[in-house]
XYZ file of C-alpha atoms in Angstrom:
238
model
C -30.216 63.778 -8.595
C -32.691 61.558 -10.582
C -35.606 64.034 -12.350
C -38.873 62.293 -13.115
C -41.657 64.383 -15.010
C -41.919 67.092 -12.380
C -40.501 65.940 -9.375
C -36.971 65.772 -8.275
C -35.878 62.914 -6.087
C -32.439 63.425 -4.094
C -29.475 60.506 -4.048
C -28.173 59.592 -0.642
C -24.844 61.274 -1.463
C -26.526 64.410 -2.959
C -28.388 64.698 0.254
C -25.298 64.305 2.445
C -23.418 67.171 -0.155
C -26.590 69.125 0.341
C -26.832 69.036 4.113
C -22.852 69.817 4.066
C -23.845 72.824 2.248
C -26.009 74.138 4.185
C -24.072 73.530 7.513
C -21.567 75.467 5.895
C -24.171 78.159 5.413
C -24.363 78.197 9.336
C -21.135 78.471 10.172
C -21.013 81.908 8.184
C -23.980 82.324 9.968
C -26.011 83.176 6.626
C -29.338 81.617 8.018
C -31.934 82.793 5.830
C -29.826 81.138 2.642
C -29.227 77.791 4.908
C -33.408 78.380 5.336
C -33.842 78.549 1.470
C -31.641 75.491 0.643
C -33.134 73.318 3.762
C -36.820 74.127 2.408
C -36.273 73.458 -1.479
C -34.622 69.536 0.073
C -37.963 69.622 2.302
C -40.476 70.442 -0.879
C -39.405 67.810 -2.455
C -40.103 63.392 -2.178
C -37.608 62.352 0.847
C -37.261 59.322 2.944
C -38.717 59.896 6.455
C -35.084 59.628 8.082
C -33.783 61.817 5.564
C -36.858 64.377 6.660
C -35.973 63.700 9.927
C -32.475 64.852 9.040
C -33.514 67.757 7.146
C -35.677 69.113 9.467
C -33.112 68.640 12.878
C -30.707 70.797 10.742
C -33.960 73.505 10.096
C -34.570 73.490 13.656
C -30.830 74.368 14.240
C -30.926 76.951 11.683
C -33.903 78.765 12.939
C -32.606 78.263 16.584
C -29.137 80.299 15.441
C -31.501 83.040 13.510
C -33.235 83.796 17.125
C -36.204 82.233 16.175
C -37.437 79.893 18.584
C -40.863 79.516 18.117
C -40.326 77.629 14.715
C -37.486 76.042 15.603
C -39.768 74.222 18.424
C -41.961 73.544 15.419
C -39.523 71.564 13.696
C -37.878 69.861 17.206
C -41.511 68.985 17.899
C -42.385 67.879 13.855
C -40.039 65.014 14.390
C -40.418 63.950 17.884
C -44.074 63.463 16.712
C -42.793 61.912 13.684
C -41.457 59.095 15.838
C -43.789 58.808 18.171
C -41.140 60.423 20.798
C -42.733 63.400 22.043
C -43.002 63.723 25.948
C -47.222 62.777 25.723
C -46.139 59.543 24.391
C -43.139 58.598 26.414
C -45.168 59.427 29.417
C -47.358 56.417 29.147
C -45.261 53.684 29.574
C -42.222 52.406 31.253
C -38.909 52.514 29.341
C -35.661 50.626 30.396
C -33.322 53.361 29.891
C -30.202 51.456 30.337
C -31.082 48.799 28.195
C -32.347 51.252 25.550
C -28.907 52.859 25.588
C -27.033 49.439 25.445
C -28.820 48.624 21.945
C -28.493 52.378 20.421
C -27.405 52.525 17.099
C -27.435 56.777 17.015
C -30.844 57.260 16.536
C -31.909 57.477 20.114
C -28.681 59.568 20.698
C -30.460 62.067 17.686
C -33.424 62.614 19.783
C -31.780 63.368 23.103
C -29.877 65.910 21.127
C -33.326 67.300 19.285
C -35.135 67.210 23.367
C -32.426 69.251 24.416
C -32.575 72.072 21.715
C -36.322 72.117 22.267
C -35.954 72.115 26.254
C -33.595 75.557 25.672
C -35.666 76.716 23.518
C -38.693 76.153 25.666
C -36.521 78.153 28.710
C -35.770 80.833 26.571
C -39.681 81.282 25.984
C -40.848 81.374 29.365
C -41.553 77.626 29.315
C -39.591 75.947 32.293
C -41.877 73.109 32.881
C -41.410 72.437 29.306
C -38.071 72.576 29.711
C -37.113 70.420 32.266
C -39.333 67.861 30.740
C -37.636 67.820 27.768
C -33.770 68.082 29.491
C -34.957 64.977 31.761
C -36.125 63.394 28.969
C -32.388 64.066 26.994
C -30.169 62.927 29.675
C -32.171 59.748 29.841
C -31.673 59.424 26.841
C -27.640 60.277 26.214
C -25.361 56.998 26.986
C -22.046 59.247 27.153
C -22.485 61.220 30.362
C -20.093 64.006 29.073
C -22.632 65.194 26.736
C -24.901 66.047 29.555
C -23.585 69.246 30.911
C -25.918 71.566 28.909
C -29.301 69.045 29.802
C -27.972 69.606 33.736
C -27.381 73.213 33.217
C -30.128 74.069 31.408
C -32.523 72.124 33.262
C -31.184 73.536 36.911
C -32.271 76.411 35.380
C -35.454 75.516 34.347
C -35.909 74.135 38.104
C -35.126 77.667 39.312
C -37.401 79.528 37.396
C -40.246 77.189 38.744
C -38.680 77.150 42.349
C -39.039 73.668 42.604
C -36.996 70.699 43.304
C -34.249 72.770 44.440
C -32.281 70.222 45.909
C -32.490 68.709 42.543
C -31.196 72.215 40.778
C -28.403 71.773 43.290
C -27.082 68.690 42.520
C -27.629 69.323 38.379
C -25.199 72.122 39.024
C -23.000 70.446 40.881
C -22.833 67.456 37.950
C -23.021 69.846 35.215
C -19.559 72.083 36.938
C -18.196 68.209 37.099
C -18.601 67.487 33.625
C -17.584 71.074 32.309
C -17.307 73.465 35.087
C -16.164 76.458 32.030
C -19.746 76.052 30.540
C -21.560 76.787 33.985
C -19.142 79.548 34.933
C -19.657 81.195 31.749
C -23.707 80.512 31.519
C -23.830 82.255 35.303
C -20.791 84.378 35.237
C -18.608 82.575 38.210
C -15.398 82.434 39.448
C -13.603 79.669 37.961
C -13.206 77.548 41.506
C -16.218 77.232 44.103
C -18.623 74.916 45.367
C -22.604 74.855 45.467
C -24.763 74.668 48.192
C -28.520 74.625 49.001
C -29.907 77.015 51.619
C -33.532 78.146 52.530
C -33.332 80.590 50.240
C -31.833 78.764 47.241
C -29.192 77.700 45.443
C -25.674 79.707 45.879
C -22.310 79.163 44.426
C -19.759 79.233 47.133
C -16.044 80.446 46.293
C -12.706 82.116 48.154
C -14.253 85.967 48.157
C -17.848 85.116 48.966
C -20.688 83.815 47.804
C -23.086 83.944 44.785
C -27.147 83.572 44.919
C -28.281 81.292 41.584
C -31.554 83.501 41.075
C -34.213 82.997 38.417
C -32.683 85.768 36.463
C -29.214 84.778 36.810
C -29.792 81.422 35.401
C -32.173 82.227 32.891
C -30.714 82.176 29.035
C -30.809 85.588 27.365
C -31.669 85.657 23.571
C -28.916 88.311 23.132
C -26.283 85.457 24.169
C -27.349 82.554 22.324
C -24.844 80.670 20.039
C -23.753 77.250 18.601
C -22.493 76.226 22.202
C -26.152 76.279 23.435
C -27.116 73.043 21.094
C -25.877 69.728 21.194
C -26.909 69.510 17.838
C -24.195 72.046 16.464
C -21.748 70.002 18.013
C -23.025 66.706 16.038
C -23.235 68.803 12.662
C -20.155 70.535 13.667
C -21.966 74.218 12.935
């Protein structure tokens, strides 16, 4: 670190050590010190990618601590900060594909920052919200593994509205592809089974019976939240 008069201004490589530090923090799941550290790099002059940085890892922290509503705060801080957010990506037409082709990781950043704000968003009674914000991550993610949670999560976000079912349907049927031990343990299923779409809704089809994907079954539950929810912990291996 470099002091001048009053004011502190952070290295690259004391920012990285920093950020380590704190991710550390997180995996000990001490939050409120993580909190403390991730503030006192925020109070201080940063480069707007380094904010960017600081504040993704914020959001995570918060998001771990159970509390959602500020971790939206910080998703939504730098979505705004980039002119991301879903108001602005709404008004024009974006080439997905060829957006993808020329990504250099940042693009792959937000997807992962859409889909901690589009759980989030579920988890507080927002599914519009939600699937807005999953859509807008998978269009956003070149490496189709990483989409099982945006498929999951926003098949449940469909559910909870009761729309687009067929849509719901198929997410399920791409997220149990792509990880078929995340869905299983997000809806409590058998390990083998199929899905299929009926007048009434989505059910989960397997050797002893069959399974109704309800509102409530699909919808998160504060008490089980962890890393595994977040694409971000994954990146900041947290």
């Amino acid at each position: 670190m470099e002091a001048r008069g009053s004011t502190v201004h952070i290295s690259g490589a004391d920012l990285q050590q920093a950020l380590e530090a704190a991710r550390e923090l997180l995996r000990q799941a001490r939050y409120k010190q993580a909190l403390r550290s991730l503030d006192d790099l925020l109070a201080g002059p940063v480069a707007l990618v380094d904010r960017l940085q600081i504040l993704a890892h914020r959001a995570l922290a918060q998001a771990l601590w159970k509390k959602p509503e500020p971790a939206i705060e910080d998703a939504t801080q730098i979505l705004v900060s980039v002119r991301a957010d879903t108001d602005d990506l709404s008004q024009v037409e974006i080439d997905w594909d060829y957006e993808k082709s020329q990504d250099v990781g940042h693009l792959g950043f937000l997807a992962d920052i859409y889909q901690l704000r589009g759980v989030l968003y579920l988890l507080r009674h927002h599914p519009r919200r939600a699937a807005e914000d999953q859509s807008l991550s998978i269009f956003m993610t070149a490496d189709e593994a990483l989409n099982a949670l945006n498929y999951l999560q926003r098949a449940a976000a469909l559910i909870e509205l009761n729309e687009c079912l067929d849509r719901a349907c198929q997410d399920l049927e791409l997220a149990w592809q792509l990880d078929a031990k995340l869905v299983s343990e997000w809806l409590h299923l058998p390990a083998a089974g199929s899905w299929e779409l009926t007048p009434k809704g989505v059910r989960f089809i397997h050797e002893a019976g069959e399974i109704q994907i309800t509102a409530d079954k699909a919808r998160p539950r504060m008490n089980r939240m962890g890393s595994h929810w977040f694409r971000l912990a994954a990146r900041y291996d947290v």
